Every structure is written in structure tokens, then in C-alpha cells.
Amino acid sequence: MAAFAQEIEAGDGYSSRRTKEIFNQNFKDATPEEIEASRKWFDHDRWTEENQDHKIWKPDLLAPVPEGQQGHGVFVVKHPHSITFMCGLWAVVLALSDEAGKRHKYPAWTLGVKTGKRFRCSPSAIRTLILGQFDQDTYDAWKQLVMNNQQGAYEALASACDWLGHKKKVGLSYLSGRSSMQLLTDMGIRCERDHAFLYPHYKKMFEERLLNETRSEYEEWFKHASSDHREMFKQMVLNTKRENPRLTEAAARQQVMTTLHEMGVMS
């Protein structure tokens, strides 16, 4: 995946809300000719991160997913030539123009994960970076932390798709290796040759995946819960969304489930 157009650090940005609009699968695909023509601004060397120069502090690397708003809400950072959506340990950047200021027909996009205080892409490069400073156990702990927060990726991706839909754009990404392609394919994203496509209609898919992550646990508990606990759950979800309107249903439900686990109501 392509490198970030700007260095984005955790804690940057302001809260973002998705619209309720649903986008249909009616956006024109890039033709093979257009993809090849776009390679002139997908120069491999320019999109490769110099991760080896970045010192990572272990407490930052293995810090848990931020609780509350930063753990579930989406934050956005806007620059003159790019826009970035962040949630939990994941971020999606859309590069809108090149260094000369020329707007891309297909915004260049990439998916990154929090590695220390910065978001970085390219799974293989991140692995090399972490192992160069720590050991295999540290890398495995970081990877587990990231994959357990996959809802953050779906939230950020859904918000990026929402933005693309309103702009009637399709995101196009250069793939830096097999690990990147495997990760995106597992998430349901179309990958072809050296590119990955981010379509507006993927928004619905990502939001459905967010609901599916909590649905099975919720439904199993709900079947055996008392009527009082069921009503309490529903009311807590409503209150959570009222206090933080930008939260999706899935995010509000996840927060309530976490609280009920801590209270011993859900086990």
C-alpha cells in the first residue's frame, strides 16, 4: 500500500460523522489503460516509507486501543492535497492531488495502522521495522492488538467510502506486496495486479461487517438475558448515541457491551 502523503500522528484531527446515504454499485471502473497511465504518479520509490529511520518506543507501540471516543469514533484530518480518516489503531488516507497540485481522477488511497505514535502502511515493512528494534514476541503482541481492533479499520474505510461517494470518486491504490494484497482482499476490497480499488458502495459492506462483529455475541446474550437487562441494554445504547451522535449503531453497541462486561452483566 502507498505511503501516507503527510505524517499523521495519533491524536490529530477532529471528529467526523458519516451520512446516512447508501451508494449503489454504479461507479465506473478504471480501465486497464487508465490504470497503466496512472502509474506515472504511482512511482514505487516515491511511495516507499523510510521506516528504518523512525525510533519507536515500546509503551507507544503496545498501548491499548484508546477508550471512549478515540476508540470508536472516526476522526478526520484535512490537508490541502489529502484527507485522512482515523479510528482506533487504523487510518485511511486519500491523496487528492500530486506535488504539482494537479487533481487525481482517482484519489490515491491507502490503509495504515498505528505503529508507535504514527500511522504506517506496508505490513512487511512494518514487521521489518519492529523486529529491527524489538523481538518476535513484541511484534506478535503488536499484531494481535491491531487485528483485535479491526472494527477501527472498517469504521475508517466506511467513512472514506462515504466521502468518495459524495465526490463521485473511486480510490485507487498501489500495492507494495503480497501481504498488503492479502490484508485488503480479506477485508473484501477488490485487488487487481498491483492496485486496490476503494468504491463508494463498499461503505455498506464495511458497516455490515461492523454489525456482524458484535451481533453474534449480542444475540447469544440477549436470548438468555432477563427482561430488565434487555431493556437496560437498549436504553444504554440510546443514551450512548445521544451523548455522542457521531457514533454508529455498531460502535455504540460495542461500547455498551464493554461496559456490561466490566459490570459483570455480560460474561
PDB file of N, CA, C and O in Angstrom, residues 211-221 253 257:
ATOM      1  N   LEU A 211     -21.477  -4.441  12.237  1.00  0.00           N
ATOM      2  CA  LEU A 211     -22.613  -5.001  12.964  1.00  0.00           C
ATOM      3  C   LEU A 211     -22.426  -6.489  13.213  1.00  0.00           C
ATOM      4  O   LEU A 211     -22.767  -7.001  14.278  1.00  0.00           O
ATOM      5  N   ASN A 212     -21.872  -7.196  12.228  1.00  0.00           N
ATOM      6  CA  ASN A 212     -21.680  -8.639  12.377  1.00  0.00           C
ATOM      7  C   ASN A 212     -20.696  -8.980  13.487  1.00  0.00           C
ATOM      8  O   ASN A 212     -20.783 -10.034  14.107  1.00  0.00           O
ATOM      9  N   GLU A 213     -19.711  -8.079  13.723  1.00  0.00           N
ATOM     10  CA  GLU A 213     -18.704  -8.351  14.743  1.00  0.00           C
ATOM     11  C   GLU A 213     -19.312  -8.426  16.140  1.00  0.00           C
ATOM     12  O   GLU A 213     -18.822  -9.135  17.013  1.00  0.00           O
ATOM     13  N   THR A 214     -20.372  -7.653  16.353  1.00  0.00           N
ATOM     14  CA  THR A 214     -20.988  -7.642  17.681  1.00  0.00           C
ATOM     15  C   THR A 214     -22.308  -8.405  17.727  1.00  0.00           C
ATOM     16  O   THR A 214     -22.784  -8.747  18.800  1.00  0.00           O
ATOM     17  N   ARG A 215     -22.893  -8.687  16.555  1.00  0.00           N
ATOM     18  CA  ARG A 215     -24.235  -9.273  16.520  1.00  0.00           C
ATOM     19  C   ARG A 215     -24.303 -10.644  17.189  1.00  0.00           C
ATOM     20  O   ARG A 215     -25.203 -10.906  17.989  1.00  0.00           O
ATOM     21  N   SER A 216     -23.358 -11.550  16.867  1.00  0.00           N
ATOM     22  CA  SER A 216     -23.445 -12.911  17.385  1.00  0.00           C
ATOM     23  C   SER A 216     -23.338 -12.939  18.909  1.00  0.00           C
ATOM     24  O   SER A 216     -24.117 -13.628  19.577  1.00  0.00           O
ATOM     25  N   GLU A 217     -22.377 -12.201  19.462  1.00  0.00           N
ATOM     26  CA  GLU A 217     -22.234 -12.170  20.916  1.00  0.00           C
ATOM     27  C   GLU A 217     -23.457 -11.534  21.560  1.00  0.00           C
ATOM     28  O   GLU A 217     -23.978 -12.027  22.573  1.00  0.00           O
ATOM     29  N   TYR A 218     -23.954 -10.466  20.963  1.00  0.00           N
ATOM     30  CA  TYR A 218     -25.113  -9.756  21.492  1.00  0.00           C
ATOM     31  C   TYR A 218     -26.360 -10.642  21.456  1.00  0.00           C
ATOM     32  O   TYR A 218     -27.101 -10.747  22.435  1.00  0.00           O
ATOM     33  N   GLU A 219     -26.580 -11.305  20.307  1.00  0.00           N
ATOM     34  CA  GLU A 219     -27.782 -12.129  20.163  1.00  0.00           C
ATOM     35  C   GLU A 219     -27.770 -13.324  21.116  1.00  0.00           C
ATOM     36  O   GLU A 219     -28.809 -13.703  21.658  1.00  0.00           O
ATOM     37  N   GLU A 220     -26.585 -13.921  21.297  1.00  0.00           N
ATOM     38  CA  GLU A 220     -26.494 -15.056  22.210  1.00  0.00           C
ATOM     39  C   GLU A 220     -26.809 -14.623  23.637  1.00  0.00           C
ATOM     40  O   GLU A 220     -27.526 -15.319  24.376  1.00  0.00           O
ATOM     41  N   TRP A 221     -26.262 -13.487  24.056  1.00  0.00           N
ATOM     42  CA  TRP A 221     -26.528 -12.972  25.403  1.00  0.00           C
ATOM     43  C   TRP A 221     -27.992 -12.573  25.552  1.00  0.00           C
ATOM     44  O   TRP A 221     -28.639 -12.853  26.562  1.00  0.00           O
ATOM     45  N   ARG A 253     -23.124   0.048  20.347  1.00  0.00           N
ATOM     46  CA  ARG A 253     -23.373  -1.271  20.930  1.00  0.00           C
ATOM     47  C   ARG A 253     -22.096  -1.849  21.537  1.00  0.00           C
ATOM     48  O   ARG A 253     -22.115  -2.431  22.619  1.00  0.00           O
ATOM     49  N   MET A 257     -21.494  -2.987  25.362  1.00  0.00           N
ATOM     50  CA  MET A 257     -21.098  -4.351  25.681  1.00  0.00           C
ATOM     51  C   MET A 257     -19.839  -4.371  26.533  1.00  0.00           C
ATOM     52  O   MET A 257     -19.722  -5.161  27.473  1.00  0.00           O
TER      53      MET A 257
END
